[in-house]
Amino acid sequence: MPDRTAARSRQAPVADSPDRIRNVALVGCTGTGKTTLAESLAAATGAVGRAGRVAEGTTVSDYEEIEQRHQRSVQLTVLALEWKGIKINLIDTPGHPDFDAEVRAGLHAADAAIFVVSSTDPISAATRALWRECDEEKIPRAIVVNKLDIARRSYDDVLSECHDAFGLGPDTLRALFYPVYDGDRPVGSMGLLTGRRYGEPGPSPVSEDVREALVEAISGQDDTLMERFIAGEQLDTASLEEGLTREFLSCALHPAVPATEYGVGAVELLELITTGFPDPTRRSRGAPACDPDADLVAQVVRVAGDSYVGRISLVRVYAGTLRPDSTLALTGGDRDSRDRIPSLSSPFGKQQRPVGEAVAGDLVSVGKLATAQPGDVLHEPDRPAHLDMWPTPTPLLPVAIEAHTRTDDDKLSQALSRLAAEDPGVRVEHNPDTNQIVLWCTGEAHAELVLDRLRTRHGVQVDPVEFAVALRETFATPAPGHGRLVKQSGGHGQYAVVDVEVEPLPMGSGVVFAERVVGGAVPRQFIPSVEKGVYAQAEKGVASAGCPLVDVQVTLVDGKAHSVDSSDAAFQTAAGLALRDAAAHSTVRILEPVAAVRVIVPEEFLGAVLGDLSARRGRVLGTESPEPGTALLRAEVPEIELSRYPVELRAITQGTAEFARMYLRHEPMPDNLAARMTSSSAS
């Protein structure tokens, strides 16, 4: 791939004080053009000589091969830019819902968000849900209406849709710039506050009344500005920009900017970011005061692995100044270590450009923090600090794997440990019941990424295998069992006879051993051997499905021994034979795990979700309405029916549902399914 980076980008932008920094996250669903917009901003600042194209695989943000192959982002990427002396840490986040953990990390690291919506497609339910979450967190938000050059709807139409979709008040959403057209082609825009034209000349797109409505909205929360406005005074641009920042920070105003895929809107957005967006000193979401001279407090935003460089941690500095060669405490969970900061770099996509220090409010990359995980806090060794971890989605899609070769198997454990540290959206489980390694992911796209990174970053090839649930067996009716072992092959032989009675117990009882031997039919020293043999056979199961036996009492009632040929091993084997013989005289039921399921869904999708759960043999326990327009339903569903449920629930509800599951109990599987399971295991 050719290097498109302009010479000036080799030198990272540096901010010597927090008020010269803007941390901004680009968010929105897949296909709205966030990465292309980031390229336009990079080109407008001169950070690259030419804007790359997603279709060509030449963008700064999407540098991983899997991103270029699928033409979508899979991770947050930071582009450190500079515009008019202001450093902008632009955080490009993925739009696919599988990578929601990256979006949450990006929003946590940012001080404001830009929602990118496309004029070619309706606003998705997932985007509406994310807007509501940002509103609850009081994150300032602007809107970019993108792809106006291939628009199916006008700028005003999209703004109207945003107004309705996000539930905004009459003065909350305001266009700060209006597109200028040459025929049907957008060629630039006009700033309503300044009257400045951007791009090619064209006819004025708006009337003076539209500008006055914007000025009134900006002045609304400031008595002085409002008095001046009412008095008919011509408000100066500086006062209006200060009012815009205040309204924007309080989430009372969401400015809108038009944009195209070929750069219209980039300069306008840079102007808005530098003049209207808050700097880190205005942040108040549970972080310490943004003071470069205070004790250092920083947080790891994400950890990336690189086969050549090693681990790279993206860090947000909240207080103090982070410098190389300093030794700091790294705290997270129950981990506490001391780490030397070897060097600092400013991220620009995949590039890491060296910097001398990072002041409070800045984002910076730190290499070789061996134990760092997202959410960990860096602080002075003798001054503990705490910062909240942002919420991450619970991974609910299981992917069972096995190593491709013995060499891969030798490296797999370490690779999985590193993978879990880098990606908070994946959970690694070594299931003792099924003897499977299971990667719990957030969706199919995430699962593909996880397997790809195991191969490309960590050099381990794995193969997906069918996910297995932990089945059990139990007796449906009491039954006697007889086990006889008689072998003679030179020297001491093997002799043991065991008679047992097996009866079912209530759910959750496990396996209980008892004995009622009279007259010494089984010598006392061999009774523990019988017990050991019973438990060993129960662990292996007694039916062809090979599942552990549970919830039975096995009582030793009789047997025989030989004075010479009986042994501990002989009675263990005979006990197992007796248990299997009892199974042949009873009905053995297959027990399957059942999960308690909770689904929160918009009421419009409730019927579809209920029907789907019914098809999965689910028992709905009830529904309630935690808030208007939302339904909460609780159900009990066999776990074997839930292996792909996260993917299919997302499709049914357009990505708007929340889903949680928890193991509840084992209960009998329907006979037809149990027979199919048994025959499958036998084959």
XYZ file of C-alpha atoms in Angstrom:
683
model
C 0.000 0.000 0.000
C 1.474 3.397 -0.891
C 2.320 5.785 1.929
C -0.047 8.734 1.492
C 1.107 10.544 4.606
C 2.250 14.093 4.075
C 5.667 15.048 5.426
C 4.223 17.194 8.190
C 2.335 14.181 9.664
C 5.647 12.644 10.694
C 5.650 15.223 13.478
C 2.840 14.577 15.932
C 0.713 17.535 17.034
C 1.505 18.558 20.596
C -0.706 20.339 23.138
C 1.008 22.078 26.044
C -2.219 22.742 27.974
C -5.644 21.094 28.257
C -7.485 24.033 26.687
C -5.641 23.293 23.421
C -7.135 19.769 23.219
C -10.408 18.417 21.856
C -11.306 14.732 22.286
C -14.073 13.797 19.862
C -15.700 10.425 19.064
C -17.306 9.679 15.702
C -20.249 7.327 16.236
C -23.030 5.917 14.101
C -24.114 2.689 12.463
C -22.209 0.868 9.739
C -22.357 2.533 6.337
C -22.896 6.127 7.452
C -19.371 7.095 6.370
C -17.541 7.744 9.663
C -14.176 6.479 8.417
C -14.489 8.430 5.162
C -15.331 11.549 7.182
C -12.244 10.953 9.339
C -10.168 10.776 6.150
C -11.639 14.068 4.953
C -10.742 15.722 8.262
C -7.204 14.323 8.108
C -6.793 15.623 4.560
C -8.215 19.045 5.454
C -5.674 19.442 8.271
C -2.808 18.337 6.022
C -2.160 15.196 8.073
C -2.402 13.201 4.831
C -1.752 14.362 1.317
C -4.890 12.725 -0.074
C -7.953 11.259 1.591
C -8.026 7.480 1.396
C -11.023 5.430 0.307
C -12.659 2.587 2.218
C -13.355 0.672 -1.004
C -9.662 0.843 -1.912
C -8.426 -0.170 1.544
C -6.340 3.004 1.801
C -7.806 4.750 4.860
C -5.710 5.578 7.908
C -8.328 4.252 10.320
C -9.075 0.851 8.785
C -5.582 -0.570 8.622
C -6.218 -4.198 9.634
C -6.594 -6.707 6.806
C -9.974 -7.893 8.087
C -11.252 -4.274 8.013
C -10.103 -3.813 4.455
C -11.567 -7.168 3.414
C -15.026 -6.418 4.838
C -14.840 -2.625 4.308
C -15.910 -1.858 7.868
C -14.185 -0.823 11.083
C -13.741 -3.401 13.837
C -11.921 -1.283 16.429
C -11.643 2.297 17.598
C -8.809 4.215 15.997
C -7.370 7.555 17.061
C -6.182 10.182 14.586
C -4.294 12.991 16.292
C -4.870 16.091 14.111
C -4.113 19.805 14.429
C -6.286 22.702 13.346
C -5.404 26.321 14.049
C -3.229 25.428 17.023
C -5.766 23.034 18.564
C -4.933 19.333 18.895
C -7.921 17.150 17.958
C -7.886 13.524 19.077
C -10.405 12.150 16.610
C -11.729 8.750 17.746
C -13.194 6.771 14.851
C -15.418 4.003 16.287
C -16.898 0.969 14.516
C -20.567 0.982 13.577
C -21.318 -2.745 13.677
C -23.157 -3.679 16.901
C -20.760 -6.573 17.560
C -18.069 -4.024 18.406
C -20.120 -2.054 20.885
C -17.353 -2.407 23.497
C -15.093 -0.295 21.260
C -17.796 2.367 20.932
C -18.235 2.530 24.708
C -14.487 2.859 25.203
C -14.335 5.643 22.614
C -17.177 7.584 24.217
C -15.558 7.211 27.636
C -12.298 8.648 26.317
C -13.987 11.526 24.498
C -15.452 14.782 25.772
C -18.040 15.048 22.986
C -19.545 12.900 20.262
C -20.388 13.444 16.608
C -23.294 11.317 15.427
C -22.835 10.601 11.740
C -26.119 9.890 9.944
C -26.526 9.124 6.276
C -28.900 10.959 3.984
C -29.264 7.722 2.002
C -30.619 5.524 4.809
C -33.037 5.884 7.723
C -31.683 6.297 11.247
C -31.307 2.848 12.774
C -32.886 1.738 16.028
C -29.398 1.043 17.400
C -28.362 4.647 16.686
C -31.457 5.914 18.482
C -30.627 3.720 21.474
C -27.037 5.004 21.555
C -28.283 8.605 21.447
C -30.476 7.922 24.475
C -27.520 6.442 26.357
C -25.380 9.484 25.563
C -28.227 11.701 26.694
C -28.378 9.872 30.031
C -24.619 10.350 30.423
C -24.879 14.037 29.417
C -22.375 13.662 26.602
C -22.465 16.706 24.271
C -23.456 15.683 20.740
C -23.347 17.198 17.281
C -24.806 15.708 14.108
C -23.191 15.335 10.692
C -25.600 14.657 7.845
C -23.361 12.721 5.483
C -23.466 11.533 1.857
C -25.459 14.504 0.575
C -23.725 14.004 -2.777
C -25.590 10.700 -3.209
C -28.637 11.750 -1.210
C -32.076 10.281 -1.464
C -33.360 12.933 0.935
C -32.631 16.601 1.503
C -30.622 18.054 4.366
C -33.788 19.455 5.950
C -35.571 16.116 5.629
C -32.771 14.307 7.465
C -32.693 16.952 10.192
C -36.421 16.499 10.610
C -35.934 12.746 10.917
C -33.179 13.295 13.519
C -35.504 15.574 15.447
C -38.153 12.844 15.639
C -35.847 9.857 16.043
C -33.875 11.374 18.914
C -36.893 12.939 20.618
C -35.490 16.477 20.529
C -37.173 19.694 21.600
C -38.036 22.436 19.094
C -34.841 24.451 19.693
C -32.501 21.576 20.553
C -31.355 20.614 17.040
C -30.100 23.455 14.873
C -28.227 23.533 11.579
C -24.999 25.463 12.081
C -24.114 25.197 8.372
C -26.289 24.839 5.290
C -25.177 23.156 2.049
C -24.551 25.223 -1.059
C -25.471 23.530 -4.356
C -24.398 23.827 -7.966
C -27.501 22.342 -9.524
C -27.984 19.042 -7.647
C -24.342 18.828 -6.575
C -23.298 20.026 -3.080
C -20.210 22.202 -3.569
C -19.814 23.801 -0.156
C -21.749 25.315 2.709
C -22.497 28.553 4.468
C -21.956 29.169 8.196
C -25.084 30.640 9.731
C -23.272 32.367 12.595
C -20.493 33.928 10.556
C -22.022 34.150 7.094
C -18.801 32.639 5.771
C -18.875 30.567 2.592
C -16.948 27.280 2.423
C -16.070 25.509 -0.828
C -17.266 26.707 -4.214
C -19.569 29.752 -4.542
C -23.256 29.300 -5.016
C -26.630 30.873 -4.233
C -27.483 31.615 -0.609
C -29.208 28.500 0.762
C -31.065 30.085 3.696
C -32.932 33.202 4.696
C -32.055 35.634 7.466
C -34.966 34.218 9.485
C -33.163 30.868 9.764
C -30.046 32.551 11.118
C -32.067 34.543 13.623
C -33.716 31.342 14.882
C -30.244 29.852 15.481
C -29.012 32.973 17.273
C -32.123 32.944 19.445
C -31.547 29.281 20.342
C -27.936 30.006 21.311
C -28.945 33.034 23.360
C -31.809 31.289 25.121
C -29.911 30.132 28.232
C -27.902 33.338 28.689
C -29.804 36.341 30.031
C -27.230 38.851 28.800
C -27.164 37.494 25.275
C -30.943 37.254 25.203
C -31.338 40.870 26.317
C -28.934 41.984 23.610
C -30.759 39.855 21.022
C -34.195 41.166 22.021
C -32.851 44.696 21.908
C -31.953 44.082 18.267
C -28.205 44.321 18.848
C -25.981 42.636 16.275
C -24.232 39.948 18.347
C -20.554 39.454 17.576
C -19.256 36.080 16.459
C -17.085 35.524 19.558
C -20.067 35.948 21.887
C -22.167 33.609 19.781
C -19.430 30.954 19.678
C -19.052 31.155 23.443
C -22.815 30.802 23.807
C -22.777 27.858 21.397
C -20.115 26.087 23.488
C -22.121 26.645 26.646
C -25.360 25.362 25.089
C -23.531 22.447 23.479
C -21.828 21.441 26.734
C -25.129 21.460 28.636
C -26.750 19.327 25.871
C -29.295 22.106 25.317
C -28.216 22.454 21.678
C -27.041 19.931 19.100
C -25.493 21.662 16.085
C -25.713 20.027 12.649
C -23.236 20.077 9.756
C -23.772 18.858 6.161
C -21.097 16.678 4.534
C -20.314 14.682 1.411
C -18.061 11.729 0.724
C -15.654 13.990 -1.152
C -14.765 16.467 1.538
C -17.547 19.047 1.722
C -18.123 19.774 5.398
C -14.644 18.834 6.634
C -13.360 22.378 7.206
C -16.719 23.417 8.632
C -16.630 20.533 11.129
C -13.054 21.374 12.132
C -14.165 24.954 12.800
C -17.047 23.712 14.940
C -14.811 21.330 16.902
C -12.181 23.944 17.662
C -14.529 26.842 18.445
C -17.634 25.121 19.814
C -16.619 21.821 21.380
C -15.537 21.674 25.053
C -11.932 21.157 26.046
C -11.085 18.514 28.706
C -11.249 21.044 31.561
C -15.029 21.189 31.046
C -15.451 17.443 31.594
C -17.271 16.504 34.800
C -18.073 12.787 34.460
C -16.495 11.368 37.602
C -12.913 12.298 36.739
C -10.405 14.372 38.751
C -9.798 18.008 37.874
C -7.926 18.360 34.597
C -4.753 19.930 36.017
C -1.361 19.223 34.364
C 0.428 20.038 37.650
C -1.595 17.618 39.795
C -0.680 14.026 40.718
C -0.903 11.803 37.687
C -4.147 9.917 37.114
C -4.661 8.156 33.771
C -6.742 5.266 32.467
C -6.104 2.570 29.880
C -8.753 2.933 27.158
C -7.811 -0.066 25.048
C -4.956 -2.509 24.530
C -3.790 -3.599 21.089
C -1.390 -6.366 20.221
C 1.171 -6.088 17.476
C 3.269 -9.009 16.287
C 6.311 -6.723 15.930
C 5.897 -3.933 18.496
C 4.089 -5.932 21.175
C 1.359 -4.528 23.423
C 0.343 -0.904 22.922
C -1.984 0.735 25.443
C -4.082 3.764 24.521
C -4.230 5.941 27.639
C -6.355 8.959 28.551
C -4.569 11.318 30.947
C -7.068 12.866 33.359
C -4.754 14.727 35.732
C -1.032 15.461 35.905
C 1.471 15.039 33.087
C 2.608 11.651 31.804
C 6.313 11.479 30.994
C 8.641 8.727 29.770
C 10.921 6.916 32.239
C 8.530 7.535 35.141
C 7.536 4.590 37.337
C 3.821 4.381 38.070
C 1.362 2.048 39.740
C -1.030 0.192 37.456
C -4.203 -0.871 39.251
C -7.138 -2.871 37.956
C -9.404 -5.493 39.506
C -7.253 -7.422 41.972
C -4.086 -6.573 40.039
C -1.537 -4.033 41.246
C 1.865 -3.644 39.646
C 4.644 -1.115 39.196
C 5.491 -0.232 35.609
C 8.100 1.993 34.038
C 6.808 4.111 31.182
C 9.375 3.443 28.418
C 8.189 5.917 25.784
C 5.129 7.791 24.603
C 3.665 8.154 21.143
C 0.758 9.923 19.527
C -1.525 7.563 17.567
C -2.382 8.210 13.945
C -4.123 5.046 12.837
C -1.480 2.343 12.848
C 1.368 4.856 13.065
C 2.831 5.727 16.451
C 4.614 9.108 16.392
C 6.960 9.837 19.335
C 6.043 12.617 21.779
C 7.874 13.930 24.818
C 4.952 14.070 27.255
C 1.172 14.097 27.524
C -0.618 16.710 29.615
C -3.932 16.266 31.412
C -6.759 15.782 28.916
C -4.628 14.195 26.196
C -4.700 10.741 24.610
C -1.382 8.959 24.178
C -0.052 5.481 23.401
C 2.187 3.664 25.885
C 4.142 0.581 24.879
C 5.089 -2.512 26.878
C 2.669 -2.260 29.793
C 2.775 -6.036 30.160
C -0.249 -6.500 32.426
C -2.431 -3.576 31.309
C -6.100 -4.157 30.549
C -8.842 -1.719 29.486
C -10.094 0.220 32.498
C -6.836 -0.065 34.488
C -5.697 3.120 36.243
C -2.177 4.568 36.157
C -1.287 6.665 39.191
C 1.531 7.726 41.478
C 2.751 4.687 43.477
C 1.978 6.231 46.864
C -1.260 7.978 45.826
C -4.059 5.497 44.961
C -6.693 6.623 42.465
C -9.938 5.174 41.205
C -11.810 5.710 37.953
C -15.003 3.961 36.944
C -14.897 1.373 34.185
C -17.284 2.020 31.325
C -20.047 -0.551 30.733
C -19.223 -3.296 28.253
C -21.693 -5.678 26.607
C -21.906 -9.196 27.999
C -20.656 -11.684 25.387
C -23.455 -14.209 24.851
C -22.574 -16.006 21.594
C -20.553 -19.203 22.261
C -17.865 -20.348 19.830
C -16.203 -23.660 20.728
C -12.694 -24.109 19.347
C -9.833 -26.583 19.253
C -6.215 -26.146 18.198
C -5.509 -26.978 14.555
C -2.185 -28.720 15.277
C -0.159 -29.826 18.295
C 2.066 -26.777 17.810
C -1.002 -24.528 17.955
C -2.164 -26.354 21.086
C 1.125 -25.578 22.833
C 0.668 -21.834 22.161
C -3.092 -21.619 22.622
C -3.299 -20.925 26.361
C -0.953 -17.939 26.252
C -2.617 -16.588 23.119
C -6.065 -16.752 24.717
C -4.781 -14.952 27.806
C -3.425 -12.103 25.681
C -6.571 -11.994 23.569
C -8.820 -11.629 26.614
C -6.628 -8.814 27.970
C -6.850 -6.909 24.678
C -10.561 -7.384 24.030
C -13.019 -6.844 26.914
C -15.801 -8.025 24.606
C -14.593 -11.651 24.643
C -14.693 -14.118 27.525
C -12.617 -17.309 27.478
C -14.126 -20.365 29.170
C -12.567 -23.777 29.744
C -15.741 -25.798 30.307
C -14.995 -28.811 32.537
C -18.378 -30.417 31.814
C -17.960 -30.566 28.044
C -14.153 -30.396 27.944
C -14.409 -27.574 25.425
C -12.636 -24.251 25.079
C -15.390 -21.705 24.454
C -14.936 -18.132 23.271
C -17.978 -16.108 24.306
C -18.352 -13.304 21.739
C -20.839 -10.497 21.098
C -21.862 -11.711 17.635
C -20.743 -13.445 14.460
C -18.644 -10.537 13.179
C -16.901 -10.340 16.539
C -16.304 -14.104 16.521
C -14.719 -13.849 13.067
C -12.460 -11.043 14.303
C -11.410 -13.017 17.387
C -10.439 -16.064 15.312
C -8.632 -13.839 12.815
C -6.606 -12.149 15.563
C -5.667 -15.471 17.108
C -4.168 -16.374 13.752
C -2.631 -13.069 12.654
C -1.587 -11.449 15.945
C -0.803 -14.480 18.041
C 0.193 -17.050 15.454
C -2.328 -19.700 16.539
C -4.644 -21.490 14.123
C -7.845 -22.861 15.662
C -10.848 -24.674 14.242
C -14.441 -23.960 15.337
C -16.292 -27.065 16.546
C -19.928 -27.655 17.446
C -20.792 -26.037 20.768
C -21.924 -28.573 23.370
C -24.147 -27.977 26.381
C -23.589 -29.851 29.633
C -26.143 -32.680 29.523
C -26.824 -35.015 32.470
C -28.495 -38.416 32.991
C -30.766 -39.714 35.729
C -32.960 -42.730 36.487
C -36.678 -42.279 35.960
C -37.582 -45.434 37.934
C -35.872 -47.593 40.587
C -33.922 -50.594 39.328
C -31.618 -53.368 40.623
C -28.171 -53.876 39.181
C -25.795 -56.838 39.176
C -22.099 -56.613 38.429
C -19.840 -59.666 38.193
C -16.125 -59.684 37.410
C -14.419 -63.076 37.219
C -11.087 -63.331 35.388
C -8.294 -65.884 35.709
C -5.182 -65.545 33.557
C -2.257 -66.910 35.516
C -1.256 -65.811 38.975
C -3.843 -63.925 40.971
C -7.178 -63.529 39.204
C -9.863 -60.874 39.620
C -13.080 -61.654 41.410
C -15.874 -59.397 42.628
C -19.658 -59.554 42.616
C -21.720 -56.445 43.421
C -25.496 -56.083 43.716
C -26.983 -52.585 43.977
C -30.365 -50.902 44.050
C -30.695 -47.530 42.309
C -33.509 -45.077 42.958
C -34.088 -41.535 41.675
C -33.672 -38.559 44.025
C -34.996 -34.974 43.869
C -33.332 -32.542 41.466
C -30.007 -31.247 42.710
C -29.252 -34.208 44.990
C -26.232 -35.421 43.047
C -25.117 -39.028 43.571
C -25.601 -40.559 47.029
C -23.981 -43.873 48.011
C -25.368 -46.107 50.755
C -24.896 -49.745 51.831
C -27.117 -52.407 53.414
C -24.813 -55.391 53.280
C -25.469 -58.111 55.884
C -23.446 -61.126 56.885
C -20.206 -59.803 55.434
C -21.131 -60.690 51.850
C -18.883 -57.845 50.804
C -15.935 -57.513 53.219
C -15.800 -54.109 54.914
C -12.448 -53.218 53.341
C -13.998 -53.408 49.852
C -17.060 -51.222 50.500
C -15.061 -47.987 49.851
C -13.903 -49.616 46.593
C -17.527 -50.155 45.556
C -18.294 -46.513 46.413
C -15.337 -45.327 44.357
C -16.440 -47.462 41.409
C -19.999 -46.109 41.617
C -18.820 -42.482 41.526
C -16.381 -43.183 38.677
C -19.083 -44.806 36.551
C -21.573 -42.045 37.397
C -19.090 -39.457 36.131
C -18.815 -41.319 32.807
C -22.571 -41.933 32.561
C -24.580 -45.084 32.037
C -26.336 -44.432 28.706
C -24.947 -44.118 25.211
C -25.034 -40.311 25.471
C -22.126 -40.526 27.910
C -23.371 -37.762 30.235
C -22.688 -37.677 33.990
C -25.301 -39.429 36.113
C -26.957 -37.284 38.794
C -29.807 -37.279 41.307
C -29.780 -40.973 42.252
C -29.074 -43.028 45.360
C -27.023 -46.160 44.770
C -27.307 -48.700 47.602
C -24.976 -51.689 47.891
C -27.162 -54.597 49.054
C -25.167 -57.768 48.370
C -22.142 -59.245 46.725
C -19.436 -61.881 46.873
C -15.693 -61.880 47.400
C -12.827 -64.373 46.979
C -10.225 -64.784 49.664
C -7.365 -64.555 47.143
C -8.581 -62.990 43.895
C -10.707 -60.097 45.208
C -9.106 -56.646 45.148
C -9.849 -52.935 45.289
C -9.687 -52.689 41.475
C -11.968 -55.699 41.001
C -14.716 -54.250 43.207
C -14.443 -50.827 41.525
C -14.972 -52.486 38.140
C -17.840 -54.651 39.382
C -19.562 -51.612 40.905
C -19.480 -49.866 37.531
C -20.894 -52.963 35.834
C -23.705 -53.091 38.414
C -24.641 -49.461 37.794
C -24.749 -50.004 34.045
C -26.835 -53.143 34.495
C -29.329 -51.165 36.613
C -29.598 -48.629 33.779
C -30.577 -51.448 31.438
C -33.506 -52.247 33.751
C -34.725 -48.649 34.077
C -35.603 -45.660 31.954
C -32.642 -43.277 31.826
C -33.672 -39.675 31.220
C -31.413 -37.107 29.538
C -31.337 -33.833 31.477
C -30.605 -30.574 29.683
C -29.590 -27.235 31.221
C -32.262 -24.551 31.344
C -31.461 -20.834 31.534
C -33.383 -17.992 33.084
C -33.692 -15.468 30.246
C -34.495 -11.775 30.440
C -35.219 -9.722 27.322
C -35.847 -5.970 27.228
C -37.348 -4.962 23.906
C -39.382 -2.150 22.334
C -43.060 -3.064 22.477
C -43.302 -3.077 18.678
C -41.128 -6.218 18.616
C -42.702 -7.976 21.613
C -44.938 -10.286 19.571
C -42.072 -11.435 17.353
C -39.843 -12.111 20.364
C -42.575 -14.081 22.170
C -43.197 -16.205 19.081
C -39.503 -16.901 18.664
C -39.085 -17.933 22.303
C -42.036 -20.278 21.990
C -40.383 -21.917 18.974
C -37.310 -22.447 21.152
C -39.349 -24.398 23.744
C -39.268 -21.384 26.032
C -41.717 -20.871 28.880
C -42.581 -17.201 29.288
C -43.078 -16.420 32.977
C -44.423 -12.919 32.488
C -43.965 -9.490 30.951
C -43.908 -6.009 32.417
C -43.343 -2.456 31.217
C -40.355 -0.829 32.958
C -40.916 2.365 30.958
C -43.335 3.554 28.274
C -42.839 1.788 24.957
C -40.590 -0.906 26.423
C -41.384 -4.481 27.460
C -39.415 -6.682 29.852
C -40.122 -10.373 29.557
C -38.790 -13.237 31.651
C -38.649 -16.804 30.422
C -37.047 -20.181 30.984
C -35.388 -21.569 27.870
C -33.297 -24.720 27.277
C -29.689 -23.663 26.773
C -29.326 -25.831 23.683
C -31.835 -23.476 22.004
C -29.828 -20.362 22.888
C -26.523 -20.995 21.132
C -27.364 -18.566 18.291
C -30.049 -16.575 20.061
C -28.029 -13.318 20.341
C -27.614 -13.206 16.559
C -31.225 -14.049 15.778
C -32.655 -11.743 18.466
C -30.695 -8.874 16.964
C -32.177 -9.619 13.544
C -35.713 -9.815 14.920
C -35.488 -6.535 16.835
C -33.171 -4.556 14.519
C -30.511 -4.515 17.207
C -32.674 -2.842 19.863
C -33.144 -5.687 22.387
C -31.144 -6.335 25.535
C -30.643 -9.972 26.474
C -29.335 -11.674 29.605
C -29.114 -15.338 30.553
C -28.244 -17.286 33.688
C -28.083 -21.027 34.353
C -31.123 -22.128 36.333
C -31.256 -25.931 36.568
C -31.226 -29.205 34.627
C -34.523 -30.792 33.656
C -35.630 -33.740 31.457
C -35.264 -33.291 27.725
C -38.238 -34.264 25.534
C -38.009 -37.925 24.539
C -37.760 -37.283 20.796
C -34.859 -34.874 21.245
C -33.189 -37.135 23.794
C -33.408 -40.077 21.381
C -31.845 -37.974 18.646
C -29.095 -36.846 21.038
C -28.419 -40.445 22.151
C -28.244 -41.782 18.608
C -25.953 -38.929 17.590
C -23.589 -39.670 20.481
C -23.611 -43.392 19.701
C -22.651 -42.796 16.074
